[in-house]
Short mmCIF file of C-alpha atoms (C1' of nucleotides) in Angstrom, two decimals:
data_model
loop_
_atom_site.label_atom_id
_atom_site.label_comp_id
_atom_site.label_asym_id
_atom_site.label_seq_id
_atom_site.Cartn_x
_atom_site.Cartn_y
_atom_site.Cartn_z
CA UNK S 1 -8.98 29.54 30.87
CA UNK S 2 -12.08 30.78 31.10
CA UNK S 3 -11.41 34.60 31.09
CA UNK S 4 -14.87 36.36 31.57
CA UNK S 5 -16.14 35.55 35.67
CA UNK S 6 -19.56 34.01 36.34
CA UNK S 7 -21.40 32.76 39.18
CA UNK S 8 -19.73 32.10 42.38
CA UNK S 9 -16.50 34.33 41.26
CA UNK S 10 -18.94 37.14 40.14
CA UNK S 11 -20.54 36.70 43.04
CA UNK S 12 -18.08 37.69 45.45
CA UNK S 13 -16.56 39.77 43.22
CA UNK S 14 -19.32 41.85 43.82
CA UNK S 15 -19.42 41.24 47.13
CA UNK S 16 -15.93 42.57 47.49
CA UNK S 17 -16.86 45.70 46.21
CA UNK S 18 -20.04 46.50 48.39
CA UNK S 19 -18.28 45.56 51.72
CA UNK S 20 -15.66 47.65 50.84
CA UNK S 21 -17.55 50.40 49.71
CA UNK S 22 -19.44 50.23 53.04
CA UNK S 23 -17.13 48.91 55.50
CA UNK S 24 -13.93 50.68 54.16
CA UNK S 25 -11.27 47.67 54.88
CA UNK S 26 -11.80 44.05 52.66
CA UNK S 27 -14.02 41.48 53.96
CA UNK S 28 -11.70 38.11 55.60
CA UNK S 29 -12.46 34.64 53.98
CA UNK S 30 -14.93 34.28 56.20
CA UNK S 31 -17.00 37.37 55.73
CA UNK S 32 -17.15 36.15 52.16
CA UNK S 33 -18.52 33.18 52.65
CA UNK S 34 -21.26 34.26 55.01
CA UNK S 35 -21.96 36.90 52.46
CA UNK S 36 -22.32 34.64 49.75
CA UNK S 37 -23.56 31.62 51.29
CA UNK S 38 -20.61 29.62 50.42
CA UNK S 39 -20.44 26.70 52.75
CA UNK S 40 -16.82 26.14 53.22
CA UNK S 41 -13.48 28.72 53.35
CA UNK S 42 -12.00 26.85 51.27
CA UNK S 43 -14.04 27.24 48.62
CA UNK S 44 -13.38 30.70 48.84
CA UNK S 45 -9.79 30.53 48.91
CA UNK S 46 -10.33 28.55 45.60
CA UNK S 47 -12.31 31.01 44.19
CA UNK S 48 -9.82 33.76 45.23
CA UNK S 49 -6.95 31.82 43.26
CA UNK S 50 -9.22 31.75 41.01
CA UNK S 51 -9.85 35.34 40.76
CA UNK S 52 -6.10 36.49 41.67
CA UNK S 53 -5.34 34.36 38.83
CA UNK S 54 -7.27 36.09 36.48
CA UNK S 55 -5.43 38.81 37.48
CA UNK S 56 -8.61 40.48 38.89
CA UNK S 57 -7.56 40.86 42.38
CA UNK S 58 -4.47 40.90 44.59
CA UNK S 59 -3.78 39.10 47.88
CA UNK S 60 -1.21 39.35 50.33
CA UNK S 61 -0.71 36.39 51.50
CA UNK S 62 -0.38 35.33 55.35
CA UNK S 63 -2.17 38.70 55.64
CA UNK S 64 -5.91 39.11 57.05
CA UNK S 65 -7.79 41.07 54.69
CA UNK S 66 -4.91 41.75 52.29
CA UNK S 67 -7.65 41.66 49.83
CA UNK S 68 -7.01 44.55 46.98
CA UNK S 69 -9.25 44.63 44.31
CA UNK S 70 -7.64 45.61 40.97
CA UNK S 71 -8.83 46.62 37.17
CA UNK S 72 -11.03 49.75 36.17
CA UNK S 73 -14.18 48.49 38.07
CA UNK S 74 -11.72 48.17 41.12
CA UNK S 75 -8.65 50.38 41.71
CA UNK S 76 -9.99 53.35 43.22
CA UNK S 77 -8.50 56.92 41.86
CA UNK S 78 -6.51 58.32 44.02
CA UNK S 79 -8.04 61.19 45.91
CA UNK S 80 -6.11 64.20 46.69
CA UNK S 81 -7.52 66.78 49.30
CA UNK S 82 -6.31 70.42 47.65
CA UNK S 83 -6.34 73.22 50.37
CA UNK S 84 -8.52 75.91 49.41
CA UNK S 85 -6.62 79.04 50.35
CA UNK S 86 -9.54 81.97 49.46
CA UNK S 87 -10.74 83.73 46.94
CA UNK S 88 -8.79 85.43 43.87
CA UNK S 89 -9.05 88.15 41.20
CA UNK S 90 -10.99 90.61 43.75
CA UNK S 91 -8.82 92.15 45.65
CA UNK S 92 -8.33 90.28 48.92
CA UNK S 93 -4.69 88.88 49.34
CA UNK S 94 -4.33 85.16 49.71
CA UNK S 95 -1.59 84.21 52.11
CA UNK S 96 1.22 82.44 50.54
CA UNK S 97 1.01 78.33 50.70
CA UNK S 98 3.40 77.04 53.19
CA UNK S 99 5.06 74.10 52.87
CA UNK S 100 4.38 73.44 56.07
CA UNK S 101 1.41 71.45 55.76
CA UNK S 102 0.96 70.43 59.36
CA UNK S 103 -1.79 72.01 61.51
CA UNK S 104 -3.43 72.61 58.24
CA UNK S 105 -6.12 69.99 59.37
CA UNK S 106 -8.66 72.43 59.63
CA UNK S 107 -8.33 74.38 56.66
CA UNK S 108 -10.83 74.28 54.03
CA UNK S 109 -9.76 71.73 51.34
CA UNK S 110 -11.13 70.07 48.10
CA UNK S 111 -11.14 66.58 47.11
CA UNK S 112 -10.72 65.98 43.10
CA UNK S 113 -9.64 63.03 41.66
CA UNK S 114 -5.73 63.26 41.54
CA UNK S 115 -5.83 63.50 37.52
CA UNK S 116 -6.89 67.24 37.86
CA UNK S 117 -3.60 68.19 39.67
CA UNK S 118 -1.34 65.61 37.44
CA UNK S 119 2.47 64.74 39.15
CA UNK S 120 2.01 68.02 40.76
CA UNK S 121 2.71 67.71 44.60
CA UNK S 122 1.74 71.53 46.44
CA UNK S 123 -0.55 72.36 44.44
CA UNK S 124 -3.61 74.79 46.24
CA UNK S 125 -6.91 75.94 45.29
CA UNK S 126 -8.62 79.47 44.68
CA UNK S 127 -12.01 80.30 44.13
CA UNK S 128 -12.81 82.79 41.27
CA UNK S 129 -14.60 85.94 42.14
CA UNK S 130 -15.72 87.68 38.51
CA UNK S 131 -15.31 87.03 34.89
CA UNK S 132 -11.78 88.62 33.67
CA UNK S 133 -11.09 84.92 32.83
CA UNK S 134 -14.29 84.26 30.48
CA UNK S 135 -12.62 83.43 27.75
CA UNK S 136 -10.15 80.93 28.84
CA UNK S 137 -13.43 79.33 29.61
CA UNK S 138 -12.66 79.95 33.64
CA UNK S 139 -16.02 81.56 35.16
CA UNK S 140 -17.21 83.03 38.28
CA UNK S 141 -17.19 80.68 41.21
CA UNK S 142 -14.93 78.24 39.64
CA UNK S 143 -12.11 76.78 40.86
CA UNK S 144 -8.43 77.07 39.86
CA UNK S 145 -5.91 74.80 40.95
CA UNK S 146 -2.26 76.52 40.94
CA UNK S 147 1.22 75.02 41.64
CA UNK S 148 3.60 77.35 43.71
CA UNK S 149 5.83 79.41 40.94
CA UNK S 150 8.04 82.08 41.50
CA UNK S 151 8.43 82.70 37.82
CA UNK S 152 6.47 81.75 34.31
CA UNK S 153 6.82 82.11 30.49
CA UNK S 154 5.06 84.42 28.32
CA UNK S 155 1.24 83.08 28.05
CA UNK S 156 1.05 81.40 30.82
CA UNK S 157 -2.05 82.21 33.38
CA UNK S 158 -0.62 82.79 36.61
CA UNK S 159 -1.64 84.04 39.95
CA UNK S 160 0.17 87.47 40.42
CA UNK S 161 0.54 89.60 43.72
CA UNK S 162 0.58 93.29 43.08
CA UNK S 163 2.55 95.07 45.56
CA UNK S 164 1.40 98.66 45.38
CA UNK S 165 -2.31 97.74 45.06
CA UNK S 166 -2.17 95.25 47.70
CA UNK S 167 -4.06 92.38 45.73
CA UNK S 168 -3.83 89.07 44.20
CA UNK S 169 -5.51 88.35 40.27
CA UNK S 170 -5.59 85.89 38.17
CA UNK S 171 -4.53 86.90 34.88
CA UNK S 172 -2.35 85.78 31.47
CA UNK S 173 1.48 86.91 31.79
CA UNK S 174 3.51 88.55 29.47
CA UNK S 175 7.08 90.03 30.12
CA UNK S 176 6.95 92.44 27.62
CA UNK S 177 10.27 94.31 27.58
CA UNK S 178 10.72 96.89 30.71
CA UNK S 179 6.95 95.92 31.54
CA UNK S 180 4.78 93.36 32.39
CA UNK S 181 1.29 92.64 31.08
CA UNK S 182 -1.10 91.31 33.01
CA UNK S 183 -4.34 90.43 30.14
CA UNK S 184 -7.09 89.21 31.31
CA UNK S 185 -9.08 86.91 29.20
CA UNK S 186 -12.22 89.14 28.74
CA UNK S 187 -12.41 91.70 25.81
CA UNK S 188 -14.17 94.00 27.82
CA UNK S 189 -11.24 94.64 30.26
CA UNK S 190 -8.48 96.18 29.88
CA UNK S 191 -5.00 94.66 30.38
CA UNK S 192 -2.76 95.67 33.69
CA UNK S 193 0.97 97.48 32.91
CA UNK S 194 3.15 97.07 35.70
CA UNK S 195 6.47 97.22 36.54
CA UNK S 196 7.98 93.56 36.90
CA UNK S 197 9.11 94.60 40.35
CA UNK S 198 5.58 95.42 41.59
CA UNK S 199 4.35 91.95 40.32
CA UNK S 200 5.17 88.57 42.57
CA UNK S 201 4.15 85.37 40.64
CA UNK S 202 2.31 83.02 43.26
CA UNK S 203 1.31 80.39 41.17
CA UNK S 204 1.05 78.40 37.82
CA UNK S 205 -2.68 77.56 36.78
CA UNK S 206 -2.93 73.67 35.96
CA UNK S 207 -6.53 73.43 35.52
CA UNK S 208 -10.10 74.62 36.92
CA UNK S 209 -13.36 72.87 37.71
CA UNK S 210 -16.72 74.03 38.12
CA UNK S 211 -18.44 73.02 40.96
CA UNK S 212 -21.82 71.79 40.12
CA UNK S 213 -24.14 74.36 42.35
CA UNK V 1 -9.84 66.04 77.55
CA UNK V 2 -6.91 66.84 74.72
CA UNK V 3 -8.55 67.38 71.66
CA UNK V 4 -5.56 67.78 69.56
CA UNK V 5 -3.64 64.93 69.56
CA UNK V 6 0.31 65.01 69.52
CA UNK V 7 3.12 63.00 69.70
CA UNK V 8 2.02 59.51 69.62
CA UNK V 9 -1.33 59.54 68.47
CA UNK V 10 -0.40 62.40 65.76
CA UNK V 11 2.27 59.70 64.33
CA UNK V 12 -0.05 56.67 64.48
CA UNK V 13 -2.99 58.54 62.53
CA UNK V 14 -0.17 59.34 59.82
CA UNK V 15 0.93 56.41 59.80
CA UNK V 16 -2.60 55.04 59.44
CA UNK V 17 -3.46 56.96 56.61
CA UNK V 18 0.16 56.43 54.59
CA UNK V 19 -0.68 52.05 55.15
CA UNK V 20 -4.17 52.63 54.03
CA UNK V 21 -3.24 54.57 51.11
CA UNK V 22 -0.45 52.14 50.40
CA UNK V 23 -2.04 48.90 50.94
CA UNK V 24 -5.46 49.92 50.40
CA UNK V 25 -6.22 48.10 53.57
CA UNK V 26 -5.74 49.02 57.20
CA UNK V 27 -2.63 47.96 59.22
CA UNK V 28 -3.13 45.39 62.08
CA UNK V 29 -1.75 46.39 65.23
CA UNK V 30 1.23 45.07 65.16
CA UNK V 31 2.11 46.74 62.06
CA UNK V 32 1.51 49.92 63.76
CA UNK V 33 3.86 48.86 66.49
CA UNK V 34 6.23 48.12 64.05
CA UNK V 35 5.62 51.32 61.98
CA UNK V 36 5.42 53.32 64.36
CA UNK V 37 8.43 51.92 66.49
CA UNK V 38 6.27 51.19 69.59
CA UNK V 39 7.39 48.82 72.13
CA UNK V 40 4.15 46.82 72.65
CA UNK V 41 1.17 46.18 70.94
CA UNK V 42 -1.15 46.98 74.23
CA UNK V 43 0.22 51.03 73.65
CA UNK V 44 -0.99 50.63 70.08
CA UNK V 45 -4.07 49.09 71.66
CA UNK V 46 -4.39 52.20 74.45
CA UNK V 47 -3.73 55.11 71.65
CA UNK V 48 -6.57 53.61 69.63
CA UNK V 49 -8.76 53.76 72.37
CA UNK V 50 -7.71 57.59 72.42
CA UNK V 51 -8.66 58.12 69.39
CA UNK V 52 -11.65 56.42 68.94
CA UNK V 53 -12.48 58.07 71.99
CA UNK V 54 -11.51 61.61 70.37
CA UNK V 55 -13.45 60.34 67.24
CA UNK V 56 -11.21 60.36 64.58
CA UNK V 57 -11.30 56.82 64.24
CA UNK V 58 -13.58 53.93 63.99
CA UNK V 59 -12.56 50.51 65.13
CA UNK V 60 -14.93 47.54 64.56
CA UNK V 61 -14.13 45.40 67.18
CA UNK V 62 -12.79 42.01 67.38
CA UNK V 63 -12.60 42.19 63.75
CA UNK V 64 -8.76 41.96 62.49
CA UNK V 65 -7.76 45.46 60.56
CA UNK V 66 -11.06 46.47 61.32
CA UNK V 67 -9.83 50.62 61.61
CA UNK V 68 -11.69 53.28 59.47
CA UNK V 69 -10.22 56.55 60.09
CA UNK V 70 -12.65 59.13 60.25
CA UNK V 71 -12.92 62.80 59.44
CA UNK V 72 -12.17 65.63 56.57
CA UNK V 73 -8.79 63.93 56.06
CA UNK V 74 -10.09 60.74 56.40
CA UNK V 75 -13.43 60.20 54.68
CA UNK V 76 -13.14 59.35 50.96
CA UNK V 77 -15.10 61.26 48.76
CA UNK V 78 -17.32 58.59 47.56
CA UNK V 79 -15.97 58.23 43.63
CA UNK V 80 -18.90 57.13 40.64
CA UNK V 81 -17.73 55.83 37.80
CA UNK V 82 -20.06 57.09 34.98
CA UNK V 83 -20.20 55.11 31.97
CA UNK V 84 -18.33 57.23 28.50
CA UNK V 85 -20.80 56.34 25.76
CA UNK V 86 -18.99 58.15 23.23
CA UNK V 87 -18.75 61.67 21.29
CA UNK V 88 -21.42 64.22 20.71
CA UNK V 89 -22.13 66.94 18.35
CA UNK V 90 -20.27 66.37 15.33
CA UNK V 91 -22.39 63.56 13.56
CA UNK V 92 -21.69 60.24 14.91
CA UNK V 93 -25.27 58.49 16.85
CA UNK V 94 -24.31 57.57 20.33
CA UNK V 95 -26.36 54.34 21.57
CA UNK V 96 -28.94 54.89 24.50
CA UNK V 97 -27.97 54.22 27.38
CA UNK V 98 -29.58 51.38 28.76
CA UNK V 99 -31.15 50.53 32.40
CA UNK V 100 -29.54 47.26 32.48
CA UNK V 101 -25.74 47.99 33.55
CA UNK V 102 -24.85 44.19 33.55
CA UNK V 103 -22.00 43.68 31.59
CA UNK V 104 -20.96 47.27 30.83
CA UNK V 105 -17.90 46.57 32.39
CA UNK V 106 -15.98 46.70 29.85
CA UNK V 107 -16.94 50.21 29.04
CA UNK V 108 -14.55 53.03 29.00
CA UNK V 109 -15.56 54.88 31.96
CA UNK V 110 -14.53 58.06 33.71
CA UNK V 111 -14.21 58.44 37.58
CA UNK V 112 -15.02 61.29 39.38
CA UNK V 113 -16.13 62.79 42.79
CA UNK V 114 -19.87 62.01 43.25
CA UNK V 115 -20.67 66.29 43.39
CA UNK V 116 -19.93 66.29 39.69
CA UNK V 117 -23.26 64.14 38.94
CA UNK V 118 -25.34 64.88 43.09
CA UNK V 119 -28.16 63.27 43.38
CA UNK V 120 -28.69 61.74 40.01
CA UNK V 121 -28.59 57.94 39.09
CA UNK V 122 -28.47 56.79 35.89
CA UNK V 123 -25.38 59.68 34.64
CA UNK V 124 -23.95 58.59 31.50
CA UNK V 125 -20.87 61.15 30.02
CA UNK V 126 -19.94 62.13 26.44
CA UNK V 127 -16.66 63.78 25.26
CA UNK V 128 -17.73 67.17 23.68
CA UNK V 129 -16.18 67.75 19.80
CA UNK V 130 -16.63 71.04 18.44
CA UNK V 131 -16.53 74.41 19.89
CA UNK V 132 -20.38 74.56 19.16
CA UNK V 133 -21.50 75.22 23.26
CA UNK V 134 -17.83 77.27 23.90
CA UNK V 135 -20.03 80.56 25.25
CA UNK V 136 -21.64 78.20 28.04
CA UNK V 137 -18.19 77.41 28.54
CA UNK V 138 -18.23 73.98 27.32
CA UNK V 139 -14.90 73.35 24.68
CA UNK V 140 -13.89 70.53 22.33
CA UNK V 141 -12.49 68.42 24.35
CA UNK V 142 -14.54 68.54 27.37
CA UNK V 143 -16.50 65.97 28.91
CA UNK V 144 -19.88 66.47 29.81
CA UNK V 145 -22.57 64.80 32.22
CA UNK V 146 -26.13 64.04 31.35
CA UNK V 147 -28.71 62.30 33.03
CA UNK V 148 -31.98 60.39 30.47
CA UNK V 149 -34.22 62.21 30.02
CA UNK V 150 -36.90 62.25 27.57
CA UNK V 151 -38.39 66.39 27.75
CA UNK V 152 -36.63 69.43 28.62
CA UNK V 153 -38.15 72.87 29.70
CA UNK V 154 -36.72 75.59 27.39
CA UNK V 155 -33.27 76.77 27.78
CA UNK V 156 -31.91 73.50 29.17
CA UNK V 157 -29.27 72.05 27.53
CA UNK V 158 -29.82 68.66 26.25
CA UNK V 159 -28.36 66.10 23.85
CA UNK V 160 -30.66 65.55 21.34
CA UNK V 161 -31.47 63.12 18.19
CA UNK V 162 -31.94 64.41 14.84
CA UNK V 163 -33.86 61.78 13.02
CA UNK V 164 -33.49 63.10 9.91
CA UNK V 165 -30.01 63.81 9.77
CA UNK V 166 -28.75 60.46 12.21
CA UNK V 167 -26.98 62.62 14.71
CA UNK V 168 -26.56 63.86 17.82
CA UNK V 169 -25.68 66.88 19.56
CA UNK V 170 -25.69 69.10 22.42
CA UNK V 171 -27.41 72.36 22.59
CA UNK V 172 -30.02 74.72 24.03
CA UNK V 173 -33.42 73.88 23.64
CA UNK V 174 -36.04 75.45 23.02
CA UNK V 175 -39.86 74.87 22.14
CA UNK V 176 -40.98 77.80 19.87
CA UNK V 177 -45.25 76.84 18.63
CA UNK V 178 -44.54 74.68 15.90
CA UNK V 179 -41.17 74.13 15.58
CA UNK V 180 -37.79 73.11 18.17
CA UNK V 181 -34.84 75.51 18.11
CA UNK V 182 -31.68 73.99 18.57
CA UNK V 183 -29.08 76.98 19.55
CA UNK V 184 -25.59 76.66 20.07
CA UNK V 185 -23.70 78.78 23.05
CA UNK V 186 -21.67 80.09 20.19
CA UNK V 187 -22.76 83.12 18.46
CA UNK V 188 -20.43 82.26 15.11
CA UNK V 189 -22.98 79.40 14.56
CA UNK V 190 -26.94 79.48 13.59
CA UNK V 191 -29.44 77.68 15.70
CA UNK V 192 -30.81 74.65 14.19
CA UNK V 193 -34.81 74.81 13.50
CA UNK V 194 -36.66 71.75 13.13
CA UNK V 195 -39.75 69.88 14.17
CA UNK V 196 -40.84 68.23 17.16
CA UNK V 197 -41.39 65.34 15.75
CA UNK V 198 -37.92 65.25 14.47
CA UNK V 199 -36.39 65.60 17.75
CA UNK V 200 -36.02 62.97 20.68
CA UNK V 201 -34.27 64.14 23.70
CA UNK V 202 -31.48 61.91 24.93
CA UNK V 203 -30.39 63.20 28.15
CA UNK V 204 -30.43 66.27 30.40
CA UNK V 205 -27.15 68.64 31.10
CA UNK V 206 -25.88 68.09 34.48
CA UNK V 207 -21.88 69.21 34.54
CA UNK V 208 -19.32 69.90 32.56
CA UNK V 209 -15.79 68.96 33.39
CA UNK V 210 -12.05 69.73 31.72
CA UNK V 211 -9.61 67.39 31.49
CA UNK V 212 -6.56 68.18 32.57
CA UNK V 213 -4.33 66.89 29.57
"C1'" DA N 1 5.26 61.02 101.56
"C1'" DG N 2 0.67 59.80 99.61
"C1'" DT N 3 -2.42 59.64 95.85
"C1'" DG N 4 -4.24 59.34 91.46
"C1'" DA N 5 -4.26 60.18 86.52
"C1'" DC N 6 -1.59 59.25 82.41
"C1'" DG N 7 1.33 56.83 79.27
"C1'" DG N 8 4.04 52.89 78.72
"C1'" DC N 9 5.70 47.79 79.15
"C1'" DG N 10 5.73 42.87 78.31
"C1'" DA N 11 3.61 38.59 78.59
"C1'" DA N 12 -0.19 35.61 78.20
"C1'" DC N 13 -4.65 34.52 76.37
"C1'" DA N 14 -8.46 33.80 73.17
"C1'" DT N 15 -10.03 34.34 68.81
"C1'" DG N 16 -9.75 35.65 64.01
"C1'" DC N 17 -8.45 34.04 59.86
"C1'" DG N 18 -5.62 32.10 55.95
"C1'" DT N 19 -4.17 27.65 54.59
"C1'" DT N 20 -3.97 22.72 53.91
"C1'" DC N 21 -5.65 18.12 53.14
"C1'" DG N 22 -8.38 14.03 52.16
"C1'" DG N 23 -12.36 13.28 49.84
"C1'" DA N 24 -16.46 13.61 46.84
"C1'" DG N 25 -19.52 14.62 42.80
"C1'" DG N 26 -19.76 15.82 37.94
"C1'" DG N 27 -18.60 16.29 33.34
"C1'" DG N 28 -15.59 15.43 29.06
"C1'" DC N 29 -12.67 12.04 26.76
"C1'" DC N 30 -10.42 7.57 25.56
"C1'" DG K 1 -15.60 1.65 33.07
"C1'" DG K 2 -11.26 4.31 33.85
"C1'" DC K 3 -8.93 8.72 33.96
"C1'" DC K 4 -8.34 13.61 34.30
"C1'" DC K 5 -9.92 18.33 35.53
"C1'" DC K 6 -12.84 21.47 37.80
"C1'" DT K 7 -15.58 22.69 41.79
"C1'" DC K 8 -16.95 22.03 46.25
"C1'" DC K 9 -16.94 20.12 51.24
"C1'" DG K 10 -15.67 19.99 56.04
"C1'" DA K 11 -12.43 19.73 59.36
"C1'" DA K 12 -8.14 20.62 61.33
"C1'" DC K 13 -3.83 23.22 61.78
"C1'" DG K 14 -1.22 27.15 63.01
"C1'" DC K 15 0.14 31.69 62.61
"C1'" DA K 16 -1.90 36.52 62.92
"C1'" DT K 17 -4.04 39.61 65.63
"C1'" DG K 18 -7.06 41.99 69.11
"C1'" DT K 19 -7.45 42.05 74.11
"C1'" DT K 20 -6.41 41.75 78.96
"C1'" DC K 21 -3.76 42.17 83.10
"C1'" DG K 22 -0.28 43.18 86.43
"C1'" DC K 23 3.39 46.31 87.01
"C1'" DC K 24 6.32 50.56 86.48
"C1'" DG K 25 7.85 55.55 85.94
"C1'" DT K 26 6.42 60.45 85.73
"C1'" DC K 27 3.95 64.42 86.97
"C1'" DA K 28 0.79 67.35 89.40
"C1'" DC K 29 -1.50 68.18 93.50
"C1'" DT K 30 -2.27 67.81 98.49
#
DNA sequence: AGTGACGGCGAACATGCGTTCGGAGGGGCC
DNA sequence: GGCCCCTCCGAACGCATGTTCGCCGTCACT
C-alpha cells in the first residue's frame, strides 16, 4: 500500500487540521468535501478509509464528527492548567494547595504541556522572587512546579515553611542529624540551620520554566 | 442574572470538558443527557442556552457537536510544534533550516505552548550539549529556541557557523573592529576569537526550556 | 388565589450526517 | 479485448442530532 499520502488524502488531511485548529470540534463528511471541492461524500468516506487505514486517523463510527486525528503532526499534547499559588523564597507565605479544587476557577493558573509535570496529578506553581537558586540553574521570575510533600530525602529541593519566621523558601534539604539544612544554591548565601520542628515541607520541586518576557 | 452556575449547568460544563478531553471531540446532546443523567434532551438544550448566554460556551448552531467551551479553563493554549534540527555546540553541523516546511513531517519535533517562541515564525529548536552557556542558565541537556537570522547586535546569543572548523555552536556574540568574539556564559571556558568572515550566523536566541526527564 | 419567572418533561419534527450501492473511467496485466 | 484494482460519482437510505412546542411543578411576590 502506498504508505506516504498525496493529493486528495493530503488534501484533507490538511484540511482536518485547519478546521480543527479554528473551529475546535472535526469537520462532518460534508464540511470536507465543501472544503476540498470533492464532489461526492462518498468519496470522502473513501478517502477516510483510506486514511484510517493508514492508521493516520481514527473514526468513530455511527458518530458525527468522531473524526480524531492521530500521529505526531496530529495528537495534540495534553495541556494541563497548573494553579499558580504566589510567589516564593521572599518571605510572603503561600497558602497550602487544597485538594479541593472546586471554586478554584478563578485562580491564576498556567498552561504547560503536561510533560513538564510528568504522572504527577496536584502539582502547583510558584513564581521565584531572587536568585538563592542560581545555581540549580532556577532564576528570578521563573517558575517552579512542586508536588504536595510532607516529607523529602536528603538533596532534594523542596518548598519549606518556616514556622518562627513566618515564611515560605525554596531551598535544597538536608536532615542533618538534630538539624536541618536548608542550602540554597548560590555561593554567596549562606545556608539556613533550623530545628526540624520549625521546618514544614510543602512541596517537592519537579521542574521550572522560564517564561519568555 | 446568576453568574455562577451550579447544579446542573456546573455538571454539564464538567462533563463537557471530561468528553472533549476524552474524545477529542464534543458530545452531542444526547450524550450529555446520557452523561449527565438528564431526562430529556430539550433540558440539555435549555442549560446550553444558559450558558451560552452566561458565555462560557460557544455553540455553532444547527451544526451537530458544534460546542466550544470557552474561557481560562476552556481555551487551549494554542500548541507549535517547532521542528528539532539536531545538537549544537559540540562539533556536529546542523543543516539550515529551510523555508519550505513540505515534507518535514517526519521530523522529530517538540511541542510546546506558543509563549515559548511569541510572535516569531520560522522557530526551529536544538538540544544544547555541553555546559558551555551554563552561567546564562542554559545546561547540557536543554533545548533551546532560535529563530534565522543572519546578523546579531552584540551580546545576543546566537548559533553560529565556524567555517573553518565545520561546526556549530551557541554563544554570545560579539563584534570587536576586526575580529568576532565568540564567549561562552561559562567563565571555566575562553571565548573563541575569529574573523568575520569566518562566521555566519544561523539563528537568533529566543528561549530556553528544561526537560523534565 | 393569581401571576409570572424558572427549571424540567416528553414527544414530535426537520435536518445533519454517515453509510451504502450501482455504476463509470482509467490504468496495469494476461 | 477481457479482467482486476483503484478512484470517483451521485443518489438514496436511515439513524443521529439539534430544535420546537405544549404542559407541569415550584417558588416568590402580590
Amino acid at each position: 500500500m502506498n504508505k506516504d499520502v498525496s493529493g486528495k488524502q493530503a488534501q484533507i488531511l490538511e484540511f482536518l487540521r485547519e478546521f480543527i485548529e479554528e473551529k475546535d470540534y472535526p469537520p462532518s463528511i460534508r464540511d470536507i468535501q465543501e472544503g476540498c471541492a470533492i464532489s461526492s461524500t462518498s468519496v470522502v468516506d473513501y478517502n477516510l478509509r483510506k486514511l484510517e487505514d493508514k492508521g493516520l486517523i481514527r473514526r468513530d463510527r455511527e458518530v458525527s464528527r468522531g473524526i480524531e486525528i492521530l500521529g505526531a503532526h496530529g495528537r495534540r499534547p495534553r495541556i494541563v492548567e497548573v494553579p499558580m499559588l504566589g510567589t516564593i523564597a521572599a518571605g510572603q507565605p503561600i497558602p497550602v494547595p487544597t485538594s479541593d479544587r472546586f471554586g478554584n476557577d478563578s485562580d491564576e493558573t498556567v498552561a504547560v504541556t503536561e510533560d513538564m509535570v510528568r504522572g504527577k496529578s496536584n502539582v502547583f506553581a510558584l513564581r521565584v522572587k531572587g536568585t538563592s537558586m542560581i545555581e540549580d540553574l532556577i532564576d528570578d521570575g521563573d517558575i517552579v512546579f512542586l508536588e504536595p510533600a510532607a516529607s523529602a530525602t536528603n538533596g532534594d529541593r523542596v518548598a519549606v515553611w518556616l514556622k518562627d519566621r513566618g515564611e515560605v523558601t525554596l531551598k535544597r534539604y538536608y536532615h542533618e542529624g538534630t538539624r536541618v539544612r536548608l542550602q540554597p544554591a548560590n555561593s554567596t548565601m549562606e545556608p539556613i540551620y533550623t530545628a526540624p520542628e520549625n521546618v514544614e515541607i510543602q512541596g517537592k520541586f519537579i521542574s521550572s520554566l522560564r517564561p519568555s518576557e
